[in-house]
Short mmCIF file of C-alpha atoms in Angstrom, two decimals:
data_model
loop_
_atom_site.label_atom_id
_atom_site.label_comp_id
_atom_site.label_asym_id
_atom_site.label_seq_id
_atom_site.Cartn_x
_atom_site.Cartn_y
_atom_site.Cartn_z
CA UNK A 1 0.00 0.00 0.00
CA UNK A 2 2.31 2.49 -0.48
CA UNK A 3 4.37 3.99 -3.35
CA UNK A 4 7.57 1.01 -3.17
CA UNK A 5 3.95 -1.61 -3.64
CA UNK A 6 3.57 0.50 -6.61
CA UNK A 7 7.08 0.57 -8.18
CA UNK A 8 6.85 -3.41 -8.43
CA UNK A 9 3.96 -2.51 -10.79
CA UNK A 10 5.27 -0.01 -12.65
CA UNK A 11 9.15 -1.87 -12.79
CA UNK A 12 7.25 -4.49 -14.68
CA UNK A 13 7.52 -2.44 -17.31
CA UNK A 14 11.12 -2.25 -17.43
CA UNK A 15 11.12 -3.68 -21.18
CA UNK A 16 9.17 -0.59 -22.44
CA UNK A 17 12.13 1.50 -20.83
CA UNK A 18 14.54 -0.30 -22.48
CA UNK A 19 12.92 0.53 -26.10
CA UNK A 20 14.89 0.43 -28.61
CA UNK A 21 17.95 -1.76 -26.98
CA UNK A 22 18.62 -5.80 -27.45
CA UNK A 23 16.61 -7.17 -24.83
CA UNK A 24 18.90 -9.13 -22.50
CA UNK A 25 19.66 -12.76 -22.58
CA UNK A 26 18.32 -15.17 -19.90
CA UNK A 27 21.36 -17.21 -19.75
CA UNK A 28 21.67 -15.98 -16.16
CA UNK A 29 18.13 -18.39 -15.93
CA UNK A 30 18.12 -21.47 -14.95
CA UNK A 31 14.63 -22.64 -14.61
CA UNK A 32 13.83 -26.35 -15.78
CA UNK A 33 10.52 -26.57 -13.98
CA UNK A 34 9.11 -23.92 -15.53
CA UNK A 35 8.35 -21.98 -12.13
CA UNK A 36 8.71 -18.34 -14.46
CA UNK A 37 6.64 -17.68 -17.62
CA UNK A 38 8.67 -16.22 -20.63
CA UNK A 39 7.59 -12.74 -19.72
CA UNK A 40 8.93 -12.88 -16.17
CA UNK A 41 12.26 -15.01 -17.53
CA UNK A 42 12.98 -11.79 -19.92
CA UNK A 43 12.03 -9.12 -17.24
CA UNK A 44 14.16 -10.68 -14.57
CA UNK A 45 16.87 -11.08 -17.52
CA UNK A 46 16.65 -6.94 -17.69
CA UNK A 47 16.87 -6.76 -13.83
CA UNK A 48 20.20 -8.87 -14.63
CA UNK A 49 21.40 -7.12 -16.85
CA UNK A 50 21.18 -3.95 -14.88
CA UNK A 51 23.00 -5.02 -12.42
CA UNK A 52 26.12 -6.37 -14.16
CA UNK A 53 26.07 -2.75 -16.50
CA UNK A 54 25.11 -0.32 -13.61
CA UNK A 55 26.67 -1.99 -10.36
CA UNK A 56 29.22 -4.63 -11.37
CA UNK A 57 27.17 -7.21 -10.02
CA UNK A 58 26.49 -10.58 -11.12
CA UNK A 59 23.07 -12.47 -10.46
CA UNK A 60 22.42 -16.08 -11.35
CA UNK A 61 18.78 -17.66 -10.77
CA UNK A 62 19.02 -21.26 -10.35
CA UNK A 63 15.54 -23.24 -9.70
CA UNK A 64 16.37 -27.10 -8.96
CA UNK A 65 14.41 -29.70 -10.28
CA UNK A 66 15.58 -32.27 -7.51
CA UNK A 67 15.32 -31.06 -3.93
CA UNK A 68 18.62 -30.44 -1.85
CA UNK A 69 19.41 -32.49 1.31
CA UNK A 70 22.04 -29.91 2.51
CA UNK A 71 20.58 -26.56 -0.10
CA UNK A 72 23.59 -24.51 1.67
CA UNK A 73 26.01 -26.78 0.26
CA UNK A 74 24.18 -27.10 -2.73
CA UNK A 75 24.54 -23.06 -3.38
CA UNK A 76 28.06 -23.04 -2.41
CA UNK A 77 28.82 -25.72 -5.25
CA UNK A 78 26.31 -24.49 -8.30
CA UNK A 79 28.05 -21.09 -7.40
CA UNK A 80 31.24 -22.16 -8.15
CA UNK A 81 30.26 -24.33 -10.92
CA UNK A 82 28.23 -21.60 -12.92
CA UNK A 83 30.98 -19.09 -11.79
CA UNK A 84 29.32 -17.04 -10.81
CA UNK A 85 30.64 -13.57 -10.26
CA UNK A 86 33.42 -13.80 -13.34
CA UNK A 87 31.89 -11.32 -15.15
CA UNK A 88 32.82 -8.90 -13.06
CA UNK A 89 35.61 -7.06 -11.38
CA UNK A 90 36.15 -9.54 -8.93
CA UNK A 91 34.07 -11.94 -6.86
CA UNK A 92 31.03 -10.19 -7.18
CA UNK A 93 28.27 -12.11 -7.52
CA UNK A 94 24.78 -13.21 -6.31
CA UNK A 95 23.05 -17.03 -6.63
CA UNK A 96 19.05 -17.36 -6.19
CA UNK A 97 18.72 -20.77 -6.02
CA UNK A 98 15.00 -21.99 -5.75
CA UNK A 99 14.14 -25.43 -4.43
CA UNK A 100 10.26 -25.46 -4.91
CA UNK A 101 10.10 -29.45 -3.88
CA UNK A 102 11.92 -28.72 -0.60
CA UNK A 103 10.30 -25.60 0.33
CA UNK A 104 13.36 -23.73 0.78
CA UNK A 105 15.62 -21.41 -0.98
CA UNK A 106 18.83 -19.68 -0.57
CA UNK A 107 20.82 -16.40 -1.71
CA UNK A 108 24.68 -16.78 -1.77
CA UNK A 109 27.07 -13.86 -2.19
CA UNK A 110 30.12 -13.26 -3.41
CA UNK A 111 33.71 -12.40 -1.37
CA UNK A 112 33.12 -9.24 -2.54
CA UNK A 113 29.92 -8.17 -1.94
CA UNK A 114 29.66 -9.82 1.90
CA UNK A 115 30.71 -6.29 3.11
CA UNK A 116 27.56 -4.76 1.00
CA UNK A 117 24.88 -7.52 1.10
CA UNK A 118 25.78 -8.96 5.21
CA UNK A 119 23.81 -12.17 6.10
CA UNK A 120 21.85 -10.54 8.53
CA UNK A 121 20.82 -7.92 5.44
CA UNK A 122 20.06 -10.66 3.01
CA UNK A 123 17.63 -12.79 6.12
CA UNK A 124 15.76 -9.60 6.06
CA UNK A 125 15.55 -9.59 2.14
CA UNK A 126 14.47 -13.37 2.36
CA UNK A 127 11.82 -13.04 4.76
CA UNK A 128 10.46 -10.06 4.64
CA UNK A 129 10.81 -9.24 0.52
CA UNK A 130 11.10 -12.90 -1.39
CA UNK A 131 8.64 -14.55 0.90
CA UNK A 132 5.63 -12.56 0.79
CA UNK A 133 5.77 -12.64 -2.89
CA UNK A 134 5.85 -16.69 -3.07
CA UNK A 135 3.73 -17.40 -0.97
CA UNK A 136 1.42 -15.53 -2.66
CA UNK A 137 2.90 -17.53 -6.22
CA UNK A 138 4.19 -14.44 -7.89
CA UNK A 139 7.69 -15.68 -8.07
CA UNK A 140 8.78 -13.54 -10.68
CA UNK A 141 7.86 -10.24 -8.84
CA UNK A 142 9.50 -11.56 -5.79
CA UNK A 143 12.45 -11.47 -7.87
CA UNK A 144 12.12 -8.00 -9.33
CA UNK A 145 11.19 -6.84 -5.98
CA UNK A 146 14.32 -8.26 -4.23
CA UNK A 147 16.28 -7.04 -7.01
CA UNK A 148 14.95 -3.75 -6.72
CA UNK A 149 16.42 -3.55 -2.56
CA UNK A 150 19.68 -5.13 -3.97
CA UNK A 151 19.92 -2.21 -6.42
CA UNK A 152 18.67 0.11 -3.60
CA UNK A 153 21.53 -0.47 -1.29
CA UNK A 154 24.10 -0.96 -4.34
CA UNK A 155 22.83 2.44 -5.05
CA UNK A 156 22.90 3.85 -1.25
CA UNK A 157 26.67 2.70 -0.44
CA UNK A 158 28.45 3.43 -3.91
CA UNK A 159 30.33 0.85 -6.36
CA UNK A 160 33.59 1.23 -3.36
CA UNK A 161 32.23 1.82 -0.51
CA UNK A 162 32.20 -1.03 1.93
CA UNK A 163 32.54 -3.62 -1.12
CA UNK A 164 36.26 -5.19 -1.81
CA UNK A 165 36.85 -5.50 -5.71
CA UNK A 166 39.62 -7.40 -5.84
CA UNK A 167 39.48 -10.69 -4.46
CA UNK A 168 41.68 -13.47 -6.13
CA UNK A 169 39.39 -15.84 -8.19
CA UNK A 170 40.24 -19.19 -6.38
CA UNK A 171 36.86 -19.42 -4.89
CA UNK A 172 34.37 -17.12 -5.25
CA UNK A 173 31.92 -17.65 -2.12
CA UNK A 174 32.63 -18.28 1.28
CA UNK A 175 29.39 -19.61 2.23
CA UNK A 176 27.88 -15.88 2.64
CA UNK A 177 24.38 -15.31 2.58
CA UNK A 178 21.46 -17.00 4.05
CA UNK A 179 18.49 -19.53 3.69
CA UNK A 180 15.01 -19.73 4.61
CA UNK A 181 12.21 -22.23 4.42
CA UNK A 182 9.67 -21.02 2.43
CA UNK A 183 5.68 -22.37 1.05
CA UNK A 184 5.45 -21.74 -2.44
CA UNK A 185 1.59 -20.54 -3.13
CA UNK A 186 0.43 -20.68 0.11
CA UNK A 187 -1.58 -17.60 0.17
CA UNK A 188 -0.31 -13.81 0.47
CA UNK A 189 -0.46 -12.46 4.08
CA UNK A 190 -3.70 -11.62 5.40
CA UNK A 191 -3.90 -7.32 5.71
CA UNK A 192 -5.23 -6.73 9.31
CA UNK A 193 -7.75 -4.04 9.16
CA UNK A 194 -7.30 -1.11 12.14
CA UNK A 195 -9.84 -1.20 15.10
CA UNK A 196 -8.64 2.39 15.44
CA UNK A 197 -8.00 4.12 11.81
CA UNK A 198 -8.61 8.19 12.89
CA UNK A 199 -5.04 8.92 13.20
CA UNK A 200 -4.89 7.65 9.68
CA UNK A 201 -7.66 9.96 8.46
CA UNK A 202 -7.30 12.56 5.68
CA UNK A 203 -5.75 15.96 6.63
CA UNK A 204 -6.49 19.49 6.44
CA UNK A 205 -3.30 19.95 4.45
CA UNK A 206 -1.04 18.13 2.27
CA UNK A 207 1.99 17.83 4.34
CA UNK A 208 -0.43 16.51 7.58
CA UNK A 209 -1.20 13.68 5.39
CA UNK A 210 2.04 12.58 3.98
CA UNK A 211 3.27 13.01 7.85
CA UNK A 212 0.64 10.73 8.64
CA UNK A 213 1.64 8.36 6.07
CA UNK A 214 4.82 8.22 7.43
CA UNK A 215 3.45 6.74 10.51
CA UNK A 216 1.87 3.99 8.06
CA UNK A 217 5.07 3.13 7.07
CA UNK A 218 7.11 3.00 10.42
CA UNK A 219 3.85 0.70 11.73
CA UNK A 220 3.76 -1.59 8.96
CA UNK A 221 0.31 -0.98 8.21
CA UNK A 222 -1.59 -2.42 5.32
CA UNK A 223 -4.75 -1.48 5.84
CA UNK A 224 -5.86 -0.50 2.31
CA UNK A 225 -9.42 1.35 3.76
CA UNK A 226 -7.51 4.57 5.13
CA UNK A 227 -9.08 7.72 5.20
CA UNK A 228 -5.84 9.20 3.85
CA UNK A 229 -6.02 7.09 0.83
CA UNK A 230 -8.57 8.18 -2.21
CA UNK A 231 -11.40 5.76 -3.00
CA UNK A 232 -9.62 4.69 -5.88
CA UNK A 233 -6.33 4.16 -4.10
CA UNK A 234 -8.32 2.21 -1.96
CA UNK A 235 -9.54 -0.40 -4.36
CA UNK A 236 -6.30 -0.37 -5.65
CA UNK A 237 -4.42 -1.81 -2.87
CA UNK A 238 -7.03 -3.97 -1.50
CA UNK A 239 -5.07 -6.71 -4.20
CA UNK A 240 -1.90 -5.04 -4.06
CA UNK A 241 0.94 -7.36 -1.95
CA UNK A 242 2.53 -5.09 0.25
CA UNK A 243 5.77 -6.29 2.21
CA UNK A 244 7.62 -4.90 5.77
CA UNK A 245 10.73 -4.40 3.20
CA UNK A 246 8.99 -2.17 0.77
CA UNK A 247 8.15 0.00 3.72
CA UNK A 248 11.36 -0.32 5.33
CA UNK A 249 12.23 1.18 2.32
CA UNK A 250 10.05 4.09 1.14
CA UNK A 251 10.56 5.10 4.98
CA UNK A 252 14.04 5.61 4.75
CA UNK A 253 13.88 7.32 1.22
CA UNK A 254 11.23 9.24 2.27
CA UNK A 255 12.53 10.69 5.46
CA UNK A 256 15.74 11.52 4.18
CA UNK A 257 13.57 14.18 1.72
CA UNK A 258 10.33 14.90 3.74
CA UNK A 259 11.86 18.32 5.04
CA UNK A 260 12.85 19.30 1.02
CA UNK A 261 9.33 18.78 -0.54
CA UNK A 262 7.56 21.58 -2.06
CA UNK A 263 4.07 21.53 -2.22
CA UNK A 264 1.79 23.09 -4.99
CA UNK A 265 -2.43 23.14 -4.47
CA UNK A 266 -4.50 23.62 -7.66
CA UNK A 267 -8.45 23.40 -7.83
CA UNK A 268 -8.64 20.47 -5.01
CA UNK A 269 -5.53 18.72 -6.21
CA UNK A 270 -2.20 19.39 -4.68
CA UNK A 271 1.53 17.96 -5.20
CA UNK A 272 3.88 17.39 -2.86
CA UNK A 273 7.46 17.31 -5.17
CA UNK A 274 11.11 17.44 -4.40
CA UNK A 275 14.14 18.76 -5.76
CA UNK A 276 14.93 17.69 -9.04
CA UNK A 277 18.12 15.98 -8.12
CA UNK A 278 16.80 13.77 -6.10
CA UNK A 279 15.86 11.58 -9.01
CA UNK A 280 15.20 8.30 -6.43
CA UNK A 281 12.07 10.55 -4.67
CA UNK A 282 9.22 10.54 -7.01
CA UNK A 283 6.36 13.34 -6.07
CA UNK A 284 3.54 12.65 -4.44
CA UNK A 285 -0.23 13.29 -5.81
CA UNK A 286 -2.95 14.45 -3.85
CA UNK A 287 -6.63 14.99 -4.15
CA UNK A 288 -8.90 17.05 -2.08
CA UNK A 289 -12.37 15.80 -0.34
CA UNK A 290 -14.71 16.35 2.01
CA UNK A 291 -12.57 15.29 4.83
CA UNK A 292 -9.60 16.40 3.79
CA UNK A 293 -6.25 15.48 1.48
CA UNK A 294 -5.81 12.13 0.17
CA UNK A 295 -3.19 10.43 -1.61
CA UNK A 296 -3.85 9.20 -4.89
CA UNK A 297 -1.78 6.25 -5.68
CA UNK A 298 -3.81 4.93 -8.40
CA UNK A 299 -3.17 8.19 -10.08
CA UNK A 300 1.13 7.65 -9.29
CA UNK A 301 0.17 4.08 -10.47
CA UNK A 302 -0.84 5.36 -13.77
CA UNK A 303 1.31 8.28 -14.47
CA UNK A 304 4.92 7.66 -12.85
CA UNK A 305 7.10 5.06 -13.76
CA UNK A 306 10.92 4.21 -12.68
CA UNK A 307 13.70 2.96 -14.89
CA UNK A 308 15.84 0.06 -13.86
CA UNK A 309 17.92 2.69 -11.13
CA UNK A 310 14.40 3.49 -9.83
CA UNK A 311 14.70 6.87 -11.36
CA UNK A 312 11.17 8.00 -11.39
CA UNK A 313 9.66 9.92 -14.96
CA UNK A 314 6.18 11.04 -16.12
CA UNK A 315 5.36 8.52 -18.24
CA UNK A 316 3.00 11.19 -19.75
CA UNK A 317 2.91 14.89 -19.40
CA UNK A 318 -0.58 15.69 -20.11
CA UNK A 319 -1.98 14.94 -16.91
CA UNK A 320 -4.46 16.95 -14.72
CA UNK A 321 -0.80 17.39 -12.19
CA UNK A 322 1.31 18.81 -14.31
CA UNK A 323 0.56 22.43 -13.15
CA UNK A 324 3.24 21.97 -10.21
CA UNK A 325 6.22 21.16 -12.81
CA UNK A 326 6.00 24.61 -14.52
CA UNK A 327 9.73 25.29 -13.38
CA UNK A 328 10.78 21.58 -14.67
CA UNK A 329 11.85 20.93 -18.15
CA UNK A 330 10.65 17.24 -19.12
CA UNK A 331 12.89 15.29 -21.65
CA UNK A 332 11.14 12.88 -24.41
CA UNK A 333 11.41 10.11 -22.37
CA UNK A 334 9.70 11.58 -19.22
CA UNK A 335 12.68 12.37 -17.08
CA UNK A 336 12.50 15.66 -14.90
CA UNK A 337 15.74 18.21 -15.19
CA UNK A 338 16.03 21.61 -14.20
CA UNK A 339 15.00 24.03 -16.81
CA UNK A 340 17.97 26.25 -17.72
#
């Protein structure tokens, strides 16, 4: 239920960013079963490829026809078998491997990137990104989800902070990362609805509600029947999988920018933007009712998209909210810049 839920969506569409270029291969795919349909093979294949052009990071999906007795040994050795992390600047490089027949799964890392992606770090990606998303059988977003936090904190810390690039290529994990047991299609988590909602209740002003949507995020709530959501937002997220990552997440993006936003109110509709450098922080719509200002994610649904670096872009500028982006200049593919 809020705006990292609606990234997922709008990441899907990563191929339609990537007009115009070879689509990437899905030889970092392994996938036998046939747990992922083609589209979700070539959209992960995109996440992929991403990461090896933008971060120098390697990412192999492996899902195992034959269960593993020991699936932490079993990582260790289809790491080094597959290489994985050779096609980068050292031992950096990541191994999904999938056992749907044993209920489990497991994410090994690289030498290099234990300093970036810590066990503790990738237990918290595990449970509380990747499972969510299975349970609920939506493997392939699960994966585009998780890759989106890997990309988030590849993005946070920097290509040298924290993160060793040079490790000799004798052996190329450790044993870093972690495993989980996990129920493939069990059913997405069930969203508790508040006995108290009224501190979750539109506010007289713009800023009151995205303050109170910050206390949404910091409580994990996934009610989708707030009062500070529109009607339509509403319906929107009453199907939408929301995890405790995605607002882990947005609440750590969004606090970091909260005191920067600029807010512009036009004939009941208001945005809430901030600067234009901040290219991570997409703006937040509003609508006006009887009760008082409502975010509209069905509307950011609709009209904001994010490219593989979740850079956010208008994905049309002829929209009813365009009157708060008179000072921005908008390139043709929907990208804000300053105008000179």
């Amino acid at each position: 239920m809020q705006r990292l839920g609606v990234r997922i969506l709008l990441l899907m569409l990563v191929g339609v960013l990537l007009a115009g270029c070879k689509p990437a291969t899905e030889q970092g795919i392994e996938d036998r079963v046939g747990l992922l349909t083609s589209v979700e093979r070539q959209r992960v294949a995109d996440f992929q490829h991403s990461l090896l052009q933008d971060y120098d990071i390697e990412l192999k999906v492996v899902v195992l026809e034959r269960t593993a007795a020991d699936l932490d040994q079993k990582a260790l050795q289809l790491f080094e078998e597959y290489g994985v992390g050779r096609q980068t600047h050292g031992a950096r490089g990541l191994l999904l491997v999938i056992d749907p027949l044993g209920h489990q799964l497991r994410l090994e890392v690289g030498y290099d990137l234990e300093g970036l992606y810590p066990d503790g770090f990738v237990g918290y990606v595990e449970n509380q990104q990747m499972a969510p998303f299975f349970q609920a059988g939506r493997v392939g977003a699960g994966i585009e989800a998780t890759v989106e936090l890997l990309i988030g904190r590849a993005a946070g810390v920097g290509a040298a902070d924290g993160v060793d690039g040079g490790t000799p290529l004798t052996h190329l994990s450790g044993g870093g990362g972690a495993r989980i047991d996990i129920e493939l299609g069990s059913g997405a988590p069930v969203k508790e609805q508040l006995a108290d909602s009224e501190p979750f209740a539109a506010a007289d002003t713009p800023e009151k509600t995205l303050r109170r949507y910050l206390k949404v995020l910091q409580g994990h709530i996934k009610d989708p029947d707030l009062g500070l959501f529109t009607p339509s937002t509403r319906e929107f997220f009453q199907n939408w999988l929301v995890t405790d990552a995605q607002q882990d997440n947005e609440l750590r993006e969004l606090q970091g920018v909260i005191d920067q936003g600029k807010t512009v109110v036009a004939d009941g509709l208001a945005v809430l933007r901030f600067p234009i450098d901040k290219r991570r922080n997409s703006p937040y719509l509003l609508r006006r009712g009887e009760k008082g200002w409502m975010l509209d994610f069905a509307a950011m649904s609709r009209l904001i998209g994010f490219n593989h670096r979740n850079q956010w872009f208008f994905r049309s500028t002829g929209h009813e909210f365009m009157f708060a982006f008179a000072d921005v200049q908008f390139d043709g593919n929907g990208f804000p810049h300053e105008k000179p």
